[in-house]
PDB file of C-alpha atoms in Angstrom:
ATOM      1  CA  UNK A 227      21.033  -2.470  37.719  1.00  0.00           C
ATOM      2  CA  UNK A 228      19.040  -3.701  40.702  1.00  0.00           C
ATOM      3  CA  UNK A 229      15.430  -2.747  40.730  1.00  0.00           C
ATOM      4  CA  UNK A 230      13.087  -2.858  43.699  1.00  0.00           C
ATOM      5  CA  UNK A 231       9.578  -1.738  42.883  1.00  0.00           C
ATOM      6  CA  UNK A 232       6.630  -1.066  45.142  1.00  0.00           C
ATOM      7  CA  UNK A 233       3.068  -1.318  43.930  1.00  0.00           C
ATOM      8  CA  UNK A 234       1.986   2.219  44.825  1.00  0.00           C
ATOM      9  CA  UNK A 235       3.734   5.513  45.589  1.00  0.00           C
ATOM     10  CA  UNK A 236       0.710   6.935  47.398  1.00  0.00           C
ATOM     11  CA  UNK A 237      -2.218   5.155  49.008  1.00  0.00           C
ATOM     12  CA  UNK A 238      -5.198   6.431  50.994  1.00  0.00           C
ATOM     13  CA  UNK A 239      -7.259   3.924  52.960  1.00  0.00           C
ATOM     14  CA  UNK A 240      -9.988   4.066  55.570  1.00  0.00           C
ATOM     15  CA  UNK A 241      -9.707   2.830  59.139  1.00  0.00           C
ATOM     16  CA  UNK A 242     -10.515  -0.879  59.323  1.00  0.00           C
ATOM     17  CA  UNK A 243      -9.696  -1.654  55.706  1.00  0.00           C
ATOM     18  CA  UNK A 244      -7.339  -4.474  54.765  1.00  0.00           C
ATOM     19  CA  UNK A 245      -4.302  -3.082  52.975  1.00  0.00           C
ATOM     20  CA  UNK A 246      -1.790  -4.892  50.786  1.00  0.00           C
ATOM     21  CA  UNK A 247       1.591  -3.376  49.959  1.00  0.00           C
ATOM     22  CA  UNK A 248       3.538  -5.252  47.318  1.00  0.00           C
ATOM     23  CA  UNK A 249       7.262  -5.290  46.708  1.00  0.00           C
ATOM     24  CA  UNK A 250       9.069  -6.940  43.811  1.00  0.00           C
ATOM     25  CA  UNK A 251      12.820  -7.281  43.222  1.00  0.00           C
ATOM     26  CA  UNK A 252      14.545  -8.479  40.080  1.00  0.00           C
ATOM     27  CA  UNK A 253      17.949  -9.585  41.419  1.00  0.00           C
ATOM     28  CA  UNK A 254      17.142 -13.018  42.840  1.00  0.00           C
ATOM     29  CA  UNK A 255      17.934 -11.783  46.359  1.00  0.00           C
ATOM     30  CA  UNK A 256      17.264 -14.128  49.236  1.00  0.00           C
ATOM     31  CA  UNK A 257      16.574 -11.394  51.769  1.00  0.00           C
ATOM     32  CA  UNK A 258      13.687  -8.955  51.722  1.00  0.00           C
ATOM     33  CA  UNK A 259      12.630  -6.399  54.313  1.00  0.00           C
ATOM     34  CA  UNK A 260       9.758  -4.095  55.187  1.00  0.00           C
ATOM     35  CA  UNK A 261      10.410  -0.879  57.126  1.00  0.00           C
ATOM     36  CA  UNK A 262       8.321   2.061  58.119  1.00  0.00           C
ATOM     37  CA  UNK A 263       9.824   5.522  58.178  1.00  0.00           C
ATOM     38  CA  UNK A 264       8.520   8.217  60.489  1.00  0.00           C
ATOM     39  CA  UNK A 265       9.973  11.696  61.141  1.00  0.00           C
ATOM     40  CA  UNK A 266      12.371  11.677  64.060  1.00  0.00           C
ATOM     41  CA  UNK A 267      12.227   7.890  64.360  1.00  0.00           C
ATOM     42  CA  UNK A 268      14.197   6.853  61.298  1.00  0.00           C
ATOM     43  CA  UNK A 269      13.538   3.436  59.813  1.00  0.00           C
ATOM     44  CA  UNK A 270      12.040   0.698  61.933  1.00  0.00           C
ATOM     45  CA  UNK A 271      12.020  -2.904  60.797  1.00  0.00           C
ATOM     46  CA  UNK A 272       8.578  -4.497  60.620  1.00  0.00           C
ATOM     47  CA  UNK A 273       9.300  -7.931  59.130  1.00  0.00           C
ATOM     48  CA  UNK A 274      11.970  -9.592  57.065  1.00  0.00           C
ATOM     49  CA  UNK A 275      12.329 -12.802  55.113  1.00  0.00           C
ATOM     50  CA  UNK A 276      15.391 -14.898  54.355  1.00  0.00           C
ATOM     51  CA  UNK A 277      13.731 -17.255  51.932  1.00  0.00           C
ATOM     52  CA  UNK A 278      10.473 -18.166  50.298  1.00  0.00           C
ATOM     53  CA  UNK A 279       7.725 -18.869  52.841  1.00  0.00           C
ATOM     54  CA  UNK A 280      10.027 -17.778  55.684  1.00  0.00           C
ATOM     55  CA  UNK A 281       9.426 -14.704  57.781  1.00  0.00           C
ATOM     56  CA  UNK A 282      10.892 -13.165  60.888  1.00  0.00           C
ATOM     57  CA  UNK A 283       9.492 -10.413  63.093  1.00  0.00           C
ATOM     58  CA  UNK A 284      11.388  -7.185  63.263  1.00  0.00           C
ATOM     59  CA  UNK A 285      11.081  -4.533  65.942  1.00  0.00           C
ATOM     60  CA  UNK A 286       7.480  -3.443  65.335  1.00  0.00           C
ATOM     61  CA  UNK A 287       5.451  -6.330  63.849  1.00  0.00           C
ATOM     62  CA  UNK A 288       2.215  -5.616  65.718  1.00  0.00           C
ATOM     63  CA  UNK A 289      -0.673  -4.913  63.395  1.00  0.00           C
ATOM     64  CA  UNK A 290       1.170  -6.270  60.351  1.00  0.00           C
ATOM     65  CA  UNK A 291       1.661  -9.579  58.608  1.00  0.00           C
ATOM     66  CA  UNK A 292       3.709 -10.588  55.567  1.00  0.00           C
ATOM     67  CA  UNK A 293       3.665 -13.120  52.774  1.00  0.00           C
ATOM     68  CA  UNK A 294       6.495 -14.447  50.627  1.00  0.00           C
ATOM     69  CA  UNK A 295       5.153 -17.052  48.223  1.00  0.00           C
ATOM     70  CA  UNK A 296       7.719 -16.302  45.499  1.00  0.00           C
ATOM     71  CA  UNK A 297      11.338 -15.296  45.875  1.00  0.00           C
ATOM     72  CA  UNK A 298      10.933 -11.999  44.059  1.00  0.00           C
ATOM     73  CA  UNK A 299       7.817 -10.800  45.875  1.00  0.00           C
ATOM     74  CA  UNK A 300       7.316  -9.764  49.497  1.00  0.00           C
ATOM     75  CA  UNK A 301       3.933  -8.450  50.587  1.00  0.00           C
ATOM     76  CA  UNK A 302       3.082  -6.442  53.678  1.00  0.00           C
ATOM     77  CA  UNK A 303      -0.477  -6.764  54.937  1.00  0.00           C
ATOM     78  CA  UNK A 304      -2.323  -4.485  57.316  1.00  0.00           C
ATOM     79  CA  UNK A 305      -5.232  -6.658  58.461  1.00  0.00           C
ATOM     80  CA  UNK A 306      -7.269  -3.734  59.791  1.00  0.00           C
ATOM     81  CA  UNK A 307      -5.673  -0.387  59.057  1.00  0.00           C
ATOM     82  CA  UNK A 308      -5.521   2.184  61.834  1.00  0.00           C
ATOM     83  CA  UNK A 309      -4.590   5.866  61.778  1.00  0.00           C
ATOM     84  CA  UNK A 310      -1.320   5.187  63.634  1.00  0.00           C
ATOM     85  CA  UNK A 311      -0.219   3.152  60.641  1.00  0.00           C
ATOM     86  CA  UNK A 312      -0.100   6.280  58.500  1.00  0.00           C
ATOM     87  CA  UNK A 313       3.532   6.324  57.431  1.00  0.00           C
ATOM     88  CA  UNK A 314       6.066   5.855  54.645  1.00  0.00           C
ATOM     89  CA  UNK A 315       6.675   2.166  53.981  1.00  0.00           C
ATOM     90  CA  UNK A 316       9.980   1.110  52.462  1.00  0.00           C
ATOM     91  CA  UNK A 317      10.796  -2.271  51.025  1.00  0.00           C
ATOM     92  CA  UNK A 318      14.376  -3.477  50.605  1.00  0.00           C
ATOM     93  CA  UNK A 319      16.108  -6.553  49.256  1.00  0.00           C
ATOM     94  CA  UNK A 320      19.632  -7.868  49.522  1.00  0.00           C
ATOM     95  CA  UNK A 321      21.947 -10.826  49.351  1.00  0.00           C
ATOM     96  CA  UNK A 322      24.148 -11.355  52.369  1.00  0.00           C
ATOM     97  CA  UNK A 323      24.803  -8.510  54.781  1.00  0.00           C
ATOM     98  CA  UNK A 324      26.771  -6.075  52.697  1.00  0.00           C
ATOM     99  CA  UNK A 325      23.962  -3.943  51.396  1.00  0.00           C
ATOM    100  CA  UNK A 326      20.273  -3.479  50.953  1.00  0.00           C
ATOM    101  CA  UNK A 327      18.588  -2.061  47.885  1.00  0.00           C
ATOM    102  CA  UNK A 328      15.552   0.061  48.598  1.00  0.00           C
ATOM    103  CA  UNK A 329      12.363   0.672  46.691  1.00  0.00           C
ATOM    104  CA  UNK A 330      10.964   4.208  46.252  1.00  0.00           C
ATOM    105  CA  UNK A 331       8.533   3.849  49.157  1.00  0.00           C
ATOM    106  CA  UNK A 332       4.757   3.903  49.569  1.00  0.00           C
ATOM    107  CA  UNK A 333       3.232   6.788  51.471  1.00  0.00           C
ATOM    108  CA  UNK A 334       0.156   5.367  53.178  1.00  0.00           C
ATOM    109  CA  UNK A 335      -2.481   7.596  54.725  1.00  0.00           C
ATOM    110  CA  UNK A 336      -5.180   5.985  56.872  1.00  0.00           C
ATOM    111  CA  UNK A 337      -8.180   8.236  57.492  1.00  0.00           C
TER     112      UNK A 337
ATOM    113  CA  UNK B   9      17.746  -4.001  69.961  1.00  0.00           C
ATOM    114  CA  UNK B  10      20.523  -1.659  69.043  1.00  0.00           C
ATOM    115  CA  UNK B  11      20.248   2.137  69.340  1.00  0.00           C
ATOM    116  CA  UNK B  12      21.670   4.172  66.486  1.00  0.00           C
ATOM    117  CA  UNK B  13      21.577   7.908  67.081  1.00  0.00           C
ATOM    118  CA  UNK B  14      22.148  10.941  64.887  1.00  0.00           C
ATOM    119  CA  UNK B  15      21.428  14.621  65.151  1.00  0.00           C
ATOM    120  CA  UNK B  16      18.368  15.588  63.148  1.00  0.00           C
ATOM    121  CA  UNK B  17      19.556  18.643  61.225  1.00  0.00           C
ATOM    122  CA  UNK B  18      22.734  20.106  59.725  1.00  0.00           C
ATOM    123  CA  UNK B  19      23.212  23.208  57.572  1.00  0.00           C
ATOM    124  CA  UNK B  20      26.386  24.041  55.676  1.00  0.00           C
ATOM    125  CA  UNK B  21      27.403  26.541  53.018  1.00  0.00           C
ATOM    126  CA  UNK B  22      28.120  25.331  49.515  1.00  0.00           C
ATOM    127  CA  UNK B  23      31.811  24.487  49.142  1.00  0.00           C
ATOM    128  CA  UNK B  24      32.335  23.816  52.864  1.00  0.00           C
ATOM    129  CA  UNK B  25      32.815  20.357  54.351  1.00  0.00           C
ATOM    130  CA  UNK B  26      29.910  18.597  56.059  1.00  0.00           C
ATOM    131  CA  UNK B  27      30.396  16.196  58.929  1.00  0.00           C
ATOM    132  CA  UNK B  28      27.502  13.978  59.950  1.00  0.00           C
ATOM    133  CA  UNK B  29      27.915  12.028  63.156  1.00  0.00           C
ATOM    134  CA  UNK B  30      26.392   8.796  64.407  1.00  0.00           C
ATOM    135  CA  UNK B  31      26.692   6.703  67.552  1.00  0.00           C
ATOM    136  CA  UNK B  32      25.648   3.101  68.005  1.00  0.00           C
ATOM    137  CA  UNK B  33      25.418   0.821  71.001  1.00  0.00           C
ATOM    138  CA  UNK B  34      26.141  -2.733  69.830  1.00  0.00           C
ATOM    139  CA  UNK B  35      29.885  -3.307  69.806  1.00  0.00           C
ATOM    140  CA  UNK B  36      29.359  -6.533  67.830  1.00  0.00           C
ATOM    141  CA  UNK B  37      28.086  -4.608  64.793  1.00  0.00           C
ATOM    142  CA  UNK B  38      30.174  -5.872  61.918  1.00  0.00           C
ATOM    143  CA  UNK B  39      29.159  -3.506  59.125  1.00  0.00           C
ATOM    144  CA  UNK B  40      28.315   0.190  59.363  1.00  0.00           C
ATOM    145  CA  UNK B  41      26.649   2.056  56.542  1.00  0.00           C
ATOM    146  CA  UNK B  42      25.742   5.479  55.273  1.00  0.00           C
ATOM    147  CA  UNK B  43      22.627   5.845  53.142  1.00  0.00           C
ATOM    148  CA  UNK B  44      21.291   8.926  51.356  1.00  0.00           C
ATOM    149  CA  UNK B  45      17.616   9.653  50.817  1.00  0.00           C
ATOM    150  CA  UNK B  46      16.622  12.358  48.379  1.00  0.00           C
ATOM    151  CA  UNK B  47      13.120  13.852  48.540  1.00  0.00           C
ATOM    152  CA  UNK B  48      10.440  11.395  47.450  1.00  0.00           C
ATOM    153  CA  UNK B  49      12.909   8.548  46.946  1.00  0.00           C
ATOM    154  CA  UNK B  50      14.045   5.426  48.715  1.00  0.00           C
ATOM    155  CA  UNK B  51      17.425   5.032  50.392  1.00  0.00           C
ATOM    156  CA  UNK B  52      20.575   4.743  48.333  1.00  0.00           C
ATOM    157  CA  UNK B  53      23.728   3.205  49.774  1.00  0.00           C
ATOM    158  CA  UNK B  54      26.585   5.716  49.746  1.00  0.00           C
ATOM    159  CA  UNK B  55      29.302   3.712  51.435  1.00  0.00           C
ATOM    160  CA  UNK B  56      29.927   1.151  54.119  1.00  0.00           C
ATOM    161  CA  UNK B  57      32.800   0.190  56.377  1.00  0.00           C
ATOM    162  CA  UNK B  58      33.701  -3.094  57.969  1.00  0.00           C
ATOM    163  CA  UNK B  59      34.228  -2.926  61.713  1.00  0.00           C
ATOM    164  CA  UNK B  60      37.937  -3.792  61.536  1.00  0.00           C
ATOM    165  CA  UNK B  61      38.631  -0.631  59.519  1.00  0.00           C
ATOM    166  CA  UNK B  62      38.934   2.865  60.939  1.00  0.00           C
ATOM    167  CA  UNK B  63      38.728   4.902  57.761  1.00  0.00           C
ATOM    168  CA  UNK B  64      37.412   4.614  54.238  1.00  0.00           C
ATOM    169  CA  UNK B  65      37.621   7.239  51.528  1.00  0.00           C
ATOM    170  CA  UNK B  66      35.626   7.338  48.327  1.00  0.00           C
ATOM    171  CA  UNK B  67      36.011  10.505  46.240  1.00  0.00           C
ATOM    172  CA  UNK B  68      34.408  13.327  48.284  1.00  0.00           C
ATOM    173  CA  UNK B  69      33.266  10.984  51.039  1.00  0.00           C
ATOM    174  CA  UNK B  70      35.341   9.994  54.065  1.00  0.00           C
ATOM    175  CA  UNK B  71      34.032   7.609  56.695  1.00  0.00           C
ATOM    176  CA  UNK B  72      35.712   7.485  60.098  1.00  0.00           C
ATOM    177  CA  UNK B  73      35.006   4.747  62.603  1.00  0.00           C
ATOM    178  CA  UNK B  74      35.998   4.909  66.254  1.00  0.00           C
ATOM    179  CA  UNK B  75      35.110   1.432  67.426  1.00  0.00           C
ATOM    180  CA  UNK B  76      36.091   2.096  71.028  1.00  0.00           C
ATOM    181  CA  UNK B  77      33.623   4.975  71.291  1.00  0.00           C
ATOM    182  CA  UNK B  78      31.134   3.348  68.873  1.00  0.00           C
ATOM    183  CA  UNK B  79      31.172   6.532  66.806  1.00  0.00           C
ATOM    184  CA  UNK B  80      30.848   6.768  63.046  1.00  0.00           C
ATOM    185  CA  UNK B  81      31.122   9.918  60.955  1.00  0.00           C
ATOM    186  CA  UNK B  82      30.624  10.849  57.326  1.00  0.00           C
ATOM    187  CA  UNK B  83      32.556  13.785  55.924  1.00  0.00           C
ATOM    188  CA  UNK B  84      31.488  15.257  52.603  1.00  0.00           C
ATOM    189  CA  UNK B  85      34.152  17.506  51.091  1.00  0.00           C
ATOM    190  CA  UNK B  86      33.225  20.503  48.925  1.00  0.00           C
ATOM    191  CA  UNK B  87      29.521  20.101  49.702  1.00  0.00           C
ATOM    192  CA  UNK B  88      27.210  20.876  46.787  1.00  0.00           C
ATOM    193  CA  UNK B  89      23.510  21.772  46.655  1.00  0.00           C
ATOM    194  CA  UNK B  90      22.873  18.302  45.212  1.00  0.00           C
ATOM    195  CA  UNK B  91      24.090  16.835  48.499  1.00  0.00           C
ATOM    196  CA  UNK B  92      21.008  18.209  50.274  1.00  0.00           C
ATOM    197  CA  UNK B  93      19.194  15.095  51.504  1.00  0.00           C
ATOM    198  CA  UNK B  94      18.587  12.969  54.567  1.00  0.00           C
ATOM    199  CA  UNK B  95      21.554  10.825  55.544  1.00  0.00           C
ATOM    200  CA  UNK B  96      20.995   7.633  57.501  1.00  0.00           C
ATOM    201  CA  UNK B  97      23.571   5.789  59.502  1.00  0.00           C
ATOM    202  CA  UNK B  98      22.957   2.031  59.869  1.00  0.00           C
ATOM    203  CA  UNK B  99      24.613  -0.817  61.738  1.00  0.00           C
ATOM    204  CA  UNK B 100      24.414  -4.533  61.155  1.00  0.00           C
ATOM    205  CA  UNK B 101      24.953  -7.014  63.971  1.00  0.00           C
ATOM    206  CA  UNK B 102      22.277  -9.688  63.733  1.00  0.00           C
ATOM    207  CA  UNK B 103      19.991  -7.390  61.755  1.00  0.00           C
ATOM    208  CA  UNK B 104      20.015  -3.897  60.289  1.00  0.00           C
ATOM    209  CA  UNK B 105      19.403  -0.951  62.619  1.00  0.00           C
ATOM    210  CA  UNK B 106      18.953   2.537  61.227  1.00  0.00           C
ATOM    211  CA  UNK B 107      19.425   5.904  62.850  1.00  0.00           C
ATOM    212  CA  UNK B 108      16.851   8.684  62.802  1.00  0.00           C
ATOM    213  CA  UNK B 109      18.458  10.363  59.813  1.00  0.00           C
ATOM    214  CA  UNK B 110      20.217  13.745  59.546  1.00  0.00           C
ATOM    215  CA  UNK B 111      18.643  16.277  57.223  1.00  0.00           C
ATOM    216  CA  UNK B 112      21.478  18.125  55.470  1.00  0.00           C
ATOM    217  CA  UNK B 113      20.689  21.514  53.980  1.00  0.00           C
ATOM    218  CA  UNK B 114      23.282  23.097  51.715  1.00  0.00           C
ATOM    219  CA  UNK B 115      23.015  26.885  51.492  1.00  0.00           C
ATOM    220  CA  UNK B 116      24.116  28.337  48.129  1.00  0.00           C
TER     221      UNK B 116
END
């Protein structure tokens, strides 16, 4: 049974803080993804990675960076959190294009 | 990028059929997906269809694909209260694109 875990379910940070969101998968998947989910906007791709140390920008990478030092772990970094980054963040992993497996999400509030 | 559109809300009575619709813009999308998100949870893949198919059935779920109109639908037969959730349509061409999600409410 595939498991994708995210480091926190809920997180509250202050404007200007550096924020790390961690995602770990246990299925040796090559591909990992970070999305943000906002009401009425669906899921929007922030960054994805096809291999260790590789990253590709998605549709909304501004204000975010990522790190993939190990195959099982994909980190999303908010260098200086802002209130418009308050959102639900979803991590996913997959092998090939057939499906993605999602984590439970991290609800981030920036005050 | 690709646009994937869905209506935001749908209400049905328990036992009726639900039909959730989706349109997409990239005719080169090779896989089309339906995901379900229950409250407080991540997305769970329900079913997917390859673009050379026009129908796929899996128990209570039927997916119809009209490739000419770039229209995808998900029919849930005998809808139950446990089917209440947000349903996301997604398309994969060179990357995954998700729709806005349709919130399905099942009225007992």
